């Protein structure tokens, strides 16, 4: 809430100075004010006068900056903690830019940041196959296998396995050829138990020789 239209404009101006950008008031009437940055940037703030009072309220906004630090700040916050609470974003806007942000506004802003982050992940995932081809080019005689996660397996992520055709992998757990211990289908024994079995095997061999 703002005591007057001028107080709202002063707040927006102070915010503009803090981010070193020029924000203009496209609409500045007796009952409504709309602040924008530029044609290319989707950022805007919209405030209205409450009834017959002198009080003004920030009614709606779009804090998505494609050209300033504000959007990056929100995106960075969500990126570091996708489960960040809405009240934390509301508090950040109030403390850092003196903007009164409602929960619904903060929710929309957070969702936009999450969508952008998800899109970035999709673009990176598309590059996995290009990366696989580059590995083949840089390592002649090798094979590349791209392993995709199965449905319901949240622990497994996409992996790329590179191996020489001439080399044979032997598992140190089951002694089978064709895979290593990290991909062994048998349950991994406790390290101490595994060492104990090996020790017993050596003792038996020694007793047979004697």
Short mmCIF file of C-alpha atoms in Angstrom, two decimals:
data_model
loop_
_atom_site.label_atom_id
_atom_site.label_comp_id
_atom_site.label_asym_id
_atom_site.label_seq_id
_atom_site.Cartn_x
_atom_site.Cartn_y
_atom_site.Cartn_z
CA UNK A 1 0.00 0.00 0.00
CA UNK A 2 1.16 3.51 -0.80
CA UNK A 3 -0.05 6.71 0.81
CA UNK A 4 -0.29 8.49 -2.54
CA UNK A 5 0.40 8.19 -6.25
CA UNK A 6 3.62 10.15 -5.82
CA UNK A 7 4.86 7.74 -3.17
CA UNK A 8 4.34 4.83 -5.56
CA UNK A 9 6.18 6.66 -8.34
CA UNK A 10 9.04 7.54 -5.99
CA UNK A 11 9.34 3.88 -4.99
CA UNK A 12 9.50 2.78 -8.63
CA UNK A 13 12.06 5.49 -9.39
CA UNK A 14 14.24 4.36 -6.46
CA UNK A 15 14.01 0.78 -7.72
CA UNK A 16 15.04 1.92 -11.21
CA UNK A 17 18.06 3.73 -9.80
CA UNK A 18 19.08 0.65 -7.83
CA UNK A 19 19.12 -1.57 -10.91
CA UNK A 20 20.63 1.23 -13.05
CA UNK A 21 17.79 1.23 -15.59
CA UNK A 22 15.26 3.76 -16.83
CA UNK A 23 11.64 2.93 -16.02
CA UNK A 24 8.97 5.12 -17.55
CA UNK A 25 5.31 5.65 -16.64
CA UNK A 26 3.28 4.76 -19.70
CA UNK A 27 0.02 5.52 -17.89
CA UNK A 28 -0.15 8.10 -15.14
CA UNK A 29 -3.75 9.07 -14.50
CA UNK A 30 -5.71 10.07 -11.43
CA UNK A 31 -6.82 6.48 -10.79
CA UNK A 32 -4.17 4.24 -12.33
CA UNK A 33 -0.43 4.19 -13.04
CA UNK A 34 1.52 1.73 -15.18
CA UNK A 35 5.32 1.63 -15.12
CA UNK A 36 7.24 -0.13 -17.89
CA UNK A 37 10.87 -0.58 -18.84
CA UNK A 38 11.11 -0.99 -22.60
CA UNK A 39 9.27 -2.50 -25.54
CA UNK A 40 11.55 -5.55 -25.56
CA UNK A 41 11.31 -6.17 -21.81
CA UNK A 42 8.07 -7.67 -20.42
CA UNK A 43 8.54 -5.99 -17.00
CA UNK A 44 5.69 -3.79 -15.79
CA UNK A 45 4.02 -2.54 -12.59
CA UNK A 46 0.38 -1.52 -12.35
CA UNK A 47 -1.06 0.44 -9.40
CA UNK A 48 -4.56 1.78 -8.80
CA UNK A 49 -6.22 4.27 -6.46
CA UNK A 50 -8.45 2.67 -3.81
CA UNK A 51 -11.96 4.11 -4.00
CA UNK A 52 -12.26 7.66 -2.72
CA UNK A 53 -9.18 7.32 -0.53
CA UNK A 54 -5.76 8.74 -1.27
CA UNK A 55 -4.22 5.28 -0.82
CA UNK A 56 -2.77 3.45 -3.81
CA UNK A 57 -2.21 -0.28 -4.20
CA UNK A 58 0.06 -2.34 -6.44
CA UNK A 59 -2.63 -4.36 -8.20
CA UNK A 60 -0.62 -6.44 -10.68
CA UNK A 61 2.87 -6.78 -12.10
CA UNK A 62 5.29 -8.80 -14.17
CA UNK A 63 8.74 -8.91 -12.59
CA UNK A 64 10.14 -10.93 -15.48
CA UNK A 65 13.15 -8.89 -16.55
CA UNK A 66 14.94 -10.12 -19.66
CA UNK A 67 17.34 -7.21 -19.57
CA UNK A 68 18.10 -6.35 -15.94
CA UNK A 69 19.27 -7.94 -12.73
CA UNK A 70 15.83 -8.26 -11.08
CA UNK A 71 14.72 -11.30 -13.04
CA UNK A 72 18.16 -12.86 -12.63
CA UNK A 73 17.91 -12.36 -8.88
CA UNK A 74 14.57 -14.16 -8.64
CA UNK A 75 15.73 -16.88 -11.03
CA UNK A 76 18.94 -17.36 -9.05
CA UNK A 77 16.95 -17.67 -5.84
CA UNK A 78 14.64 -20.30 -7.33
CA UNK A 79 17.56 -22.05 -9.05
CA UNK A 80 19.45 -22.47 -5.78
CA UNK A 81 16.30 -23.61 -4.01
CA UNK A 82 13.36 -24.69 -6.22
CA UNK A 83 11.31 -25.23 -3.04
CA UNK A 84 11.81 -21.66 -1.84
CA UNK A 85 8.77 -20.44 0.06
CA UNK A 86 6.55 -17.82 -1.53
CA UNK A 87 6.81 -15.69 1.60
CA UNK A 88 10.60 -15.54 1.13
CA UNK A 89 10.16 -14.06 -2.36
CA UNK A 90 7.61 -11.60 -0.98
CA UNK A 91 10.04 -10.61 1.76
CA UNK A 92 12.92 -10.25 -0.72
CA UNK A 93 10.92 -7.89 -2.94
CA UNK A 94 9.91 -5.83 0.09
CA UNK A 95 13.37 -5.58 1.65
CA UNK A 96 15.47 -5.17 -1.48
CA UNK A 97 13.21 -3.06 -3.71
CA UNK A 98 10.51 -1.83 -1.31
CA UNK A 99 7.83 -3.46 -3.48
CA UNK A 100 4.65 -4.80 -1.93
CA UNK A 101 4.19 -8.14 -3.67
CA UNK A 102 1.16 -10.36 -3.06
CA UNK A 103 1.44 -14.13 -2.72
CA UNK A 104 -0.29 -14.70 -6.05
CA UNK A 105 2.18 -12.37 -7.81
CA UNK A 106 5.15 -14.11 -6.21
CA UNK A 107 3.69 -17.49 -7.18
CA UNK A 108 3.47 -16.48 -10.85
CA UNK A 109 6.99 -15.07 -10.78
CA UNK A 110 8.34 -18.28 -9.24
CA UNK A 111 6.54 -20.42 -11.83
CA UNK A 112 8.05 -18.37 -14.68
CA UNK A 113 11.52 -18.92 -13.21
CA UNK A 114 10.86 -22.67 -12.84
CA UNK A 115 9.67 -22.90 -16.44
CA UNK A 116 12.82 -21.17 -17.69
CA UNK A 117 15.03 -23.46 -15.62
CA UNK A 118 13.19 -26.53 -16.94
CA UNK A 119 13.62 -25.30 -20.51
CA UNK A 120 17.36 -24.90 -19.89
CA UNK A 121 17.52 -28.53 -18.71
CA UNK A 122 15.70 -29.65 -21.87
CA UNK A 123 18.20 -27.84 -24.08
CA UNK A 124 21.11 -29.40 -22.19
CA UNK A 125 19.55 -32.86 -22.51
CA UNK A 126 19.26 -32.41 -26.29
CA UNK A 127 23.03 -31.93 -26.41
CA UNK A 128 23.76 -35.36 -24.88
CA UNK A 129 23.63 -37.10 -28.26
CA UNK A 130 25.91 -34.49 -29.83
CA UNK A 131 28.30 -35.06 -26.95
CA UNK A 132 28.19 -38.81 -27.61
CA UNK A 133 29.09 -38.30 -31.28
CA UNK A 134 31.95 -36.04 -30.26
CA UNK A 135 33.29 -38.74 -27.92
CA UNK A 136 33.24 -41.23 -30.79
CA UNK A 137 35.07 -38.80 -33.05
CA UNK A 138 37.73 -38.06 -30.43
CA UNK A 139 38.14 -41.73 -29.42
CA UNK A 140 38.38 -43.93 -32.54
CA UNK A 141 37.64 -47.59 -31.90
CA UNK A 142 35.39 -46.85 -28.94
CA UNK A 143 31.67 -47.38 -28.41
CA UNK A 144 29.23 -45.06 -26.68
CA UNK A 145 26.05 -46.16 -24.96
CA UNK A 146 23.56 -43.57 -23.73
CA UNK A 147 21.53 -44.89 -20.83
CA UNK A 148 18.18 -43.24 -20.18
CA UNK A 149 16.33 -43.49 -16.84
CA UNK A 150 13.47 -45.98 -16.70
CA UNK A 151 10.00 -44.94 -15.60
CA UNK A 152 9.74 -44.68 -11.82
CA UNK A 153 13.49 -44.82 -11.26
CA UNK A 154 14.24 -41.39 -9.79
CA UNK A 155 17.70 -42.40 -8.56
CA UNK A 156 19.00 -43.06 -12.05
CA UNK A 157 19.97 -40.21 -14.35
CA UNK A 158 21.02 -40.24 -17.98
CA UNK A 159 24.53 -41.61 -18.36
CA UNK A 160 27.04 -42.01 -21.13
CA UNK A 161 29.33 -45.05 -21.04
CA UNK A 162 32.51 -45.04 -23.11
CA UNK A 163 34.55 -48.22 -23.49
CA UNK A 164 37.22 -49.64 -25.79
CA UNK A 165 36.09 -52.52 -27.96
CA UNK A 166 39.35 -54.36 -27.28
CA UNK A 167 38.99 -54.09 -23.51
CA UNK A 168 36.92 -56.48 -21.40
CA UNK A 169 35.48 -55.38 -18.10
CA UNK A 170 35.54 -57.85 -15.22
CA UNK A 171 33.40 -57.43 -12.12
CA UNK A 172 35.31 -57.57 -8.83
CA UNK A 173 32.18 -58.79 -7.00
CA UNK A 174 30.90 -61.71 -9.08
CA UNK A 175 33.96 -62.11 -11.38
CA UNK A 176 31.76 -62.00 -14.48
CA UNK A 177 33.04 -60.45 -17.70
CA UNK A 178 31.12 -57.63 -19.36
CA UNK A 179 30.41 -55.26 -16.49
CA UNK A 180 32.13 -53.66 -13.51
CA UNK A 181 31.13 -53.71 -9.83
CA UNK A 182 29.05 -50.52 -10.11
CA UNK A 183 26.70 -52.28 -12.56
CA UNK A 184 26.72 -55.72 -10.94
CA UNK A 185 23.20 -57.23 -10.67
CA UNK A 186 24.13 -59.02 -7.44
CA UNK A 187 23.72 -57.15 -4.13
CA UNK A 188 26.90 -55.47 -2.99
CA UNK A 189 28.23 -57.07 0.19
CA UNK A 190 29.54 -55.17 3.11
CA UNK A 191 33.21 -54.29 2.58
CA UNK A 192 34.32 -56.04 5.78
CA UNK A 193 32.30 -59.16 4.94
CA UNK A 194 33.72 -59.26 1.43
CA UNK A 195 37.29 -58.95 2.74
CA UNK A 196 36.62 -61.67 5.31
CA UNK A 197 35.54 -64.12 2.60
CA UNK A 198 38.65 -63.38 0.56
CA UNK A 199 40.81 -63.95 3.63
CA UNK A 200 39.15 -67.33 4.33
CA UNK A 201 39.73 -68.36 0.74
CA UNK A 202 43.42 -67.63 1.02
CA UNK A 203 43.66 -69.59 4.30
CA UNK A 204 42.05 -72.67 2.71
CA UNK A 205 44.52 -72.55 -0.17
CA UNK A 206 47.38 -72.38 2.33
CA UNK A 207 46.13 -75.40 4.30
CA UNK A 208 45.79 -77.50 1.13
CA UNK A 209 49.39 -76.79 0.13
CA UNK A 210 50.68 -77.91 3.54
#
